Amino acid sequence: MSERDRVRWEERYQSRAAPPVADVRIPAVFAPFENMFPTGGQALDLACGLGQTSVWLARRGMEVWGVDISTTAISRARDLAARRAVGDRCRFDVVDLDSGLPAGRPADVVVCQRFRDRRLDQTIIGRLSPGGLLAISARSVVGAGPGPFRVAPGELTTAFDQLQIIAAGEGDGEAWLLAKKR
């Protein structure tokens, strides 16, 4: 990631308050499928931000590794995990995903909310355990104007067509996909 982008994310997280303890949740687009998320195993949360999804997964019983470019976000994610008494099931690290996905164990769940880097698609698929769940969302041109970091119509379903697609949607400027590795 460029230094300019890293600073922009750092400033964004520094300007936000730490999330309240009650603000631990699954991303809204995946809420109707909450029961499909495992209650044990390994999870990888890419571009985890302030850690709400990571902590939600840990509270379900998963061992979670959250990564983000912002040191402020990672610090606040660690704090949130400690305040929700799941700090022992969460690991948070500063990682620049422009350098690729960090090496690690296979994951039963990979979550990637509002972050998209096409170069990581095959690595994400490879990281999933057999039967592993991918939950990914990104900004979309569908229902919004073109802009940076927006995916084209059908991009997520095409990129992850090797997986068994459970559900997908596009609209209101967001695209999302829930899929399992066969």
Tab-separated table of C-alpha atoms in Angstrom:
chain	number	residue	atom	x	y	z
A	1	MET	CA	0.000	0.000	0.000
A	2	SER	CA	1.271	3.435	-0.715
A	3	GLU	CA	2.346	5.557	2.231
A	4	ARG	CA	-0.410	8.016	1.328
A	5	ASP	CA	-3.083	5.292	1.555
A	6	ARG	CA	-1.645	3.958	4.805
A	7	VAL	CA	-1.749	7.451	6.337
A	8	ARG	CA	-5.318	7.953	5.063
A	9	TRP	CA	-6.486	4.768	6.801
A	10	GLU	CA	-4.587	5.640	9.948
A	11	GLU	CA	-6.202	9.086	10.059
A	12	ARG	CA	-9.626	7.593	9.414
A	13	TYR	CA	-9.341	5.230	12.394
A	14	GLN	CA	-7.798	7.881	14.630
A	15	SER	CA	-10.822	10.097	13.999
A	16	ARG	CA	-13.281	7.382	15.043
A	17	ALA	CA	-14.161	6.415	18.566
A	18	ALA	CA	-13.428	2.884	19.680
A	19	PRO	CA	-16.467	0.693	19.057
A	20	PRO	CA	-18.784	0.180	22.019
A	21	VAL	CA	-18.686	-3.258	23.572
A	22	ALA	CA	-22.227	-3.831	22.331
A	23	ASP	CA	-21.146	-3.151	18.719
A	24	VAL	CA	-19.883	-6.684	18.088
A	25	ARG	CA	-21.699	-8.105	15.121
A	26	ILE	CA	-21.612	-9.905	11.851
A	27	PRO	CA	-21.619	-7.588	8.797
A	28	ALA	CA	-25.254	-6.720	8.033
A	29	VAL	CA	-25.295	-8.340	4.571
A	30	PHE	CA	-24.413	-11.681	6.172
A	31	ALA	CA	-26.815	-11.441	9.133
A	32	PRO	CA	-29.520	-13.540	7.400
A	33	PHE	CA	-26.932	-16.344	7.121
A	34	GLU	CA	-25.589	-16.096	10.682
A	35	ASN	CA	-26.375	-19.751	11.406
A	36	MET	CA	-24.055	-20.849	8.560
A	37	PHE	CA	-20.977	-19.473	10.339
A	38	PRO	CA	-19.157	-22.135	12.362
A	39	THR	CA	-18.932	-22.129	16.131
A	40	GLY	CA	-15.387	-23.462	16.213
A	41	GLY	CA	-12.220	-23.679	14.155
A	42	GLN	CA	-9.979	-21.050	12.570
A	43	ALA	CA	-11.070	-17.714	11.089
A	44	LEU	CA	-9.151	-15.110	9.110
A	45	ASP	CA	-10.546	-11.548	9.014
A	46	LEU	CA	-8.920	-9.543	6.206
A	47	ALA	CA	-8.903	-5.740	6.554
A	48	CYS	CA	-10.521	-6.295	9.959
A	49	GLY	CA	-10.716	-2.624	10.904
A	50	LEU	CA	-11.805	-2.122	14.509
A	51	GLY	CA	-12.383	-5.865	15.005
A	52	GLN	CA	-16.145	-6.132	15.448
A	53	THR	CA	-16.482	-9.135	13.117
A	54	SER	CA	-13.372	-10.820	14.534
A	55	VAL	CA	-14.728	-10.496	18.066
A	56	TRP	CA	-18.160	-11.746	16.935
A	57	LEU	CA	-16.508	-14.852	15.458
A	58	ALA	CA	-14.441	-15.374	18.624
A	59	ARG	CA	-17.561	-15.110	20.780
A	60	ARG	CA	-18.992	-17.934	18.653
A	61	GLY	CA	-15.993	-20.054	19.670
A	62	MET	CA	-13.568	-19.520	16.781
A	63	GLU	CA	-9.847	-18.776	16.961
A	64	VAL	CA	-9.522	-15.570	14.914
A	65	TRP	CA	-6.650	-13.804	13.197
A	66	GLY	CA	-7.527	-10.261	12.130
A	67	VAL	CA	-5.208	-8.201	9.934
A	68	ASP	CA	-5.346	-4.549	8.885
A	69	ILE	CA	-2.949	-1.856	7.653
A	70	SER	CA	-3.810	0.585	10.473
A	71	THR	CA	-1.957	0.346	13.783
A	72	THR	CA	-4.772	2.347	15.400
A	73	ALA	CA	-7.419	-0.089	14.135
A	74	ILE	CA	-5.394	-3.071	15.346
A	75	SER	CA	-4.887	-1.508	18.771
A	76	ARG	CA	-8.611	-0.837	19.096
A	77	ALA	CA	-9.464	-4.341	17.865
A	78	ARG	CA	-7.225	-5.835	20.561
A	79	ASP	CA	-8.894	-3.617	23.149
A	80	LEU	CA	-12.377	-4.642	21.982
A	81	ALA	CA	-11.449	-8.329	22.175
A	82	ALA	CA	-10.151	-7.839	25.717
A	83	ARG	CA	-13.297	-5.929	26.757
A	84	ARG	CA	-15.478	-8.744	25.338
A	85	ALA	CA	-13.338	-11.363	27.149
A	86	VAL	CA	-12.154	-13.099	23.962
A	87	GLY	CA	-8.630	-11.678	23.798
A	88	ASP	CA	-7.270	-15.202	24.213
A	89	ARG	CA	-9.062	-16.302	20.999
A	90	CYS	CA	-8.102	-13.255	18.908
A	91	ARG	CA	-4.806	-12.308	17.328
A	92	PHE	CA	-4.534	-8.976	15.555
A	93	ASP	CA	-1.591	-7.903	13.408
A	94	VAL	CA	-0.691	-4.948	11.218
A	95	VAL	CA	-0.356	-6.354	7.695
A	96	ASP	CA	-0.114	-4.645	4.320
A	97	LEU	CA	-2.248	-6.882	2.087
A	98	ASP	CA	-0.664	-5.264	-0.980
A	99	SER	CA	2.250	-7.571	-0.143
A	100	GLY	CA	-0.079	-10.574	-0.304
A	101	LEU	CA	-1.884	-12.702	2.213
A	102	PRO	CA	0.339	-13.553	5.173
A	103	ALA	CA	1.278	-17.214	5.527
A	104	GLY	CA	-0.814	-19.105	8.017
A	105	ARG	CA	-3.006	-22.052	8.828
A	106	PRO	CA	-6.003	-23.076	6.724
A	107	ALA	CA	-9.155	-21.199	7.721
A	108	ASP	CA	-12.650	-22.504	8.288
A	109	VAL	CA	-13.909	-18.957	7.647
A	110	VAL	CA	-12.396	-16.070	5.702
A	111	VAL	CA	-14.147	-12.730	6.102
A	112	CYS	CA	-13.249	-9.784	3.923
A	113	GLN	CA	-15.564	-6.817	4.370
A	114	ARG	CA	-15.370	-3.797	2.089
A	115	PHE	CA	-11.875	-4.592	0.872
A	116	ARG	CA	-11.070	-5.907	-2.582
A	117	ASP	CA	-7.754	-6.890	-4.114
A	118	ARG	CA	-8.159	-9.191	-7.111
A	119	ARG	CA	-4.563	-10.359	-6.708
A	120	LEU	CA	-5.588	-12.154	-3.494
A	121	ASP	CA	-8.506	-14.163	-4.923
A	122	GLN	CA	-6.667	-17.434	-5.564
A	123	THR	CA	-4.722	-17.158	-2.309
A	124	ILE	CA	-7.971	-16.659	-0.383
A	125	ILE	CA	-9.491	-19.732	-2.042
A	126	GLY	CA	-6.329	-21.697	-1.277
A	127	ARG	CA	-6.414	-20.632	2.384
A	128	LEU	CA	-9.905	-22.025	2.929
A	129	SER	CA	-10.171	-25.464	4.487
A	130	PRO	CA	-12.352	-27.988	2.633
A	131	GLY	CA	-15.902	-26.937	3.480
A	132	GLY	CA	-14.577	-23.522	4.578
A	133	LEU	CA	-16.799	-20.461	4.301
A	134	LEU	CA	-15.914	-17.246	2.458
A	135	ALA	CA	-17.861	-14.083	3.330
A	136	ILE	CA	-16.736	-11.167	1.162
A	137	SER	CA	-18.231	-7.772	0.429
A	138	ALA	CA	-16.986	-4.816	-1.578
A	139	ARG	CA	-18.113	-1.461	-2.873
A	140	SER	CA	-19.909	-1.893	-6.184
A	141	VAL	CA	-20.889	0.167	-9.214
A	142	VAL	CA	-24.340	-1.481	-9.026
A	143	GLY	CA	-26.652	1.129	-7.554
A	144	ALA	CA	-23.824	3.664	-7.331
A	145	GLY	CA	-21.632	5.589	-9.689
A	146	PRO	CA	-18.204	4.425	-10.780
A	147	GLY	CA	-15.382	5.102	-8.404
A	148	PRO	CA	-12.167	3.751	-7.021
A	149	PHE	CA	-12.238	0.294	-5.481
A	150	ARG	CA	-15.726	-0.497	-6.837
A	151	VAL	CA	-16.330	-3.924	-8.336
A	152	ALA	CA	-18.018	-4.495	-11.668
A	153	PRO	CA	-21.368	-6.297	-11.915
A	154	GLY	CA	-20.877	-10.033	-11.330
A	155	GLU	CA	-17.216	-9.644	-10.394
A	156	LEU	CA	-17.365	-11.505	-7.072
A	157	THR	CA	-19.353	-14.470	-8.398
A	158	THR	CA	-16.960	-14.778	-11.338
A	159	ALA	CA	-13.831	-14.438	-9.189
A	160	PHE	CA	-14.967	-17.115	-6.746
A	161	ASP	CA	-16.813	-19.463	-9.138
A	162	GLN	CA	-14.556	-22.345	-8.015
A	163	LEU	CA	-16.472	-22.262	-4.744
A	164	GLN	CA	-20.038	-23.376	-4.094
A	165	ILE	CA	-21.928	-20.095	-4.009
A	166	ILE	CA	-24.510	-20.071	-1.247
A	167	ALA	CA	-25.812	-16.547	-1.741
A	168	ALA	CA	-24.731	-13.340	-3.453
A	169	GLY	CA	-26.113	-9.896	-4.021
A	170	GLU	CA	-25.442	-6.535	-5.607
A	171	GLY	CA	-27.126	-3.202	-5.131
A	172	ASP	CA	-27.018	0.105	-3.321
A	173	GLY	CA	-23.307	0.346	-4.048
A	174	GLU	CA	-22.380	-2.963	-2.398
A	175	ALA	CA	-21.643	-6.438	-3.741
A	176	TRP	CA	-21.363	-9.479	-1.491
A	177	LEU	CA	-20.903	-13.196	-1.696
A	178	LEU	CA	-21.139	-16.144	0.690
A	179	ALA	CA	-19.564	-19.346	-0.602
A	180	LYS	CA	-18.102	-22.674	0.567
A	181	LYS	CA	-15.027	-24.497	-0.615
A	182	ARG	CA	-15.979	-27.860	-2.092
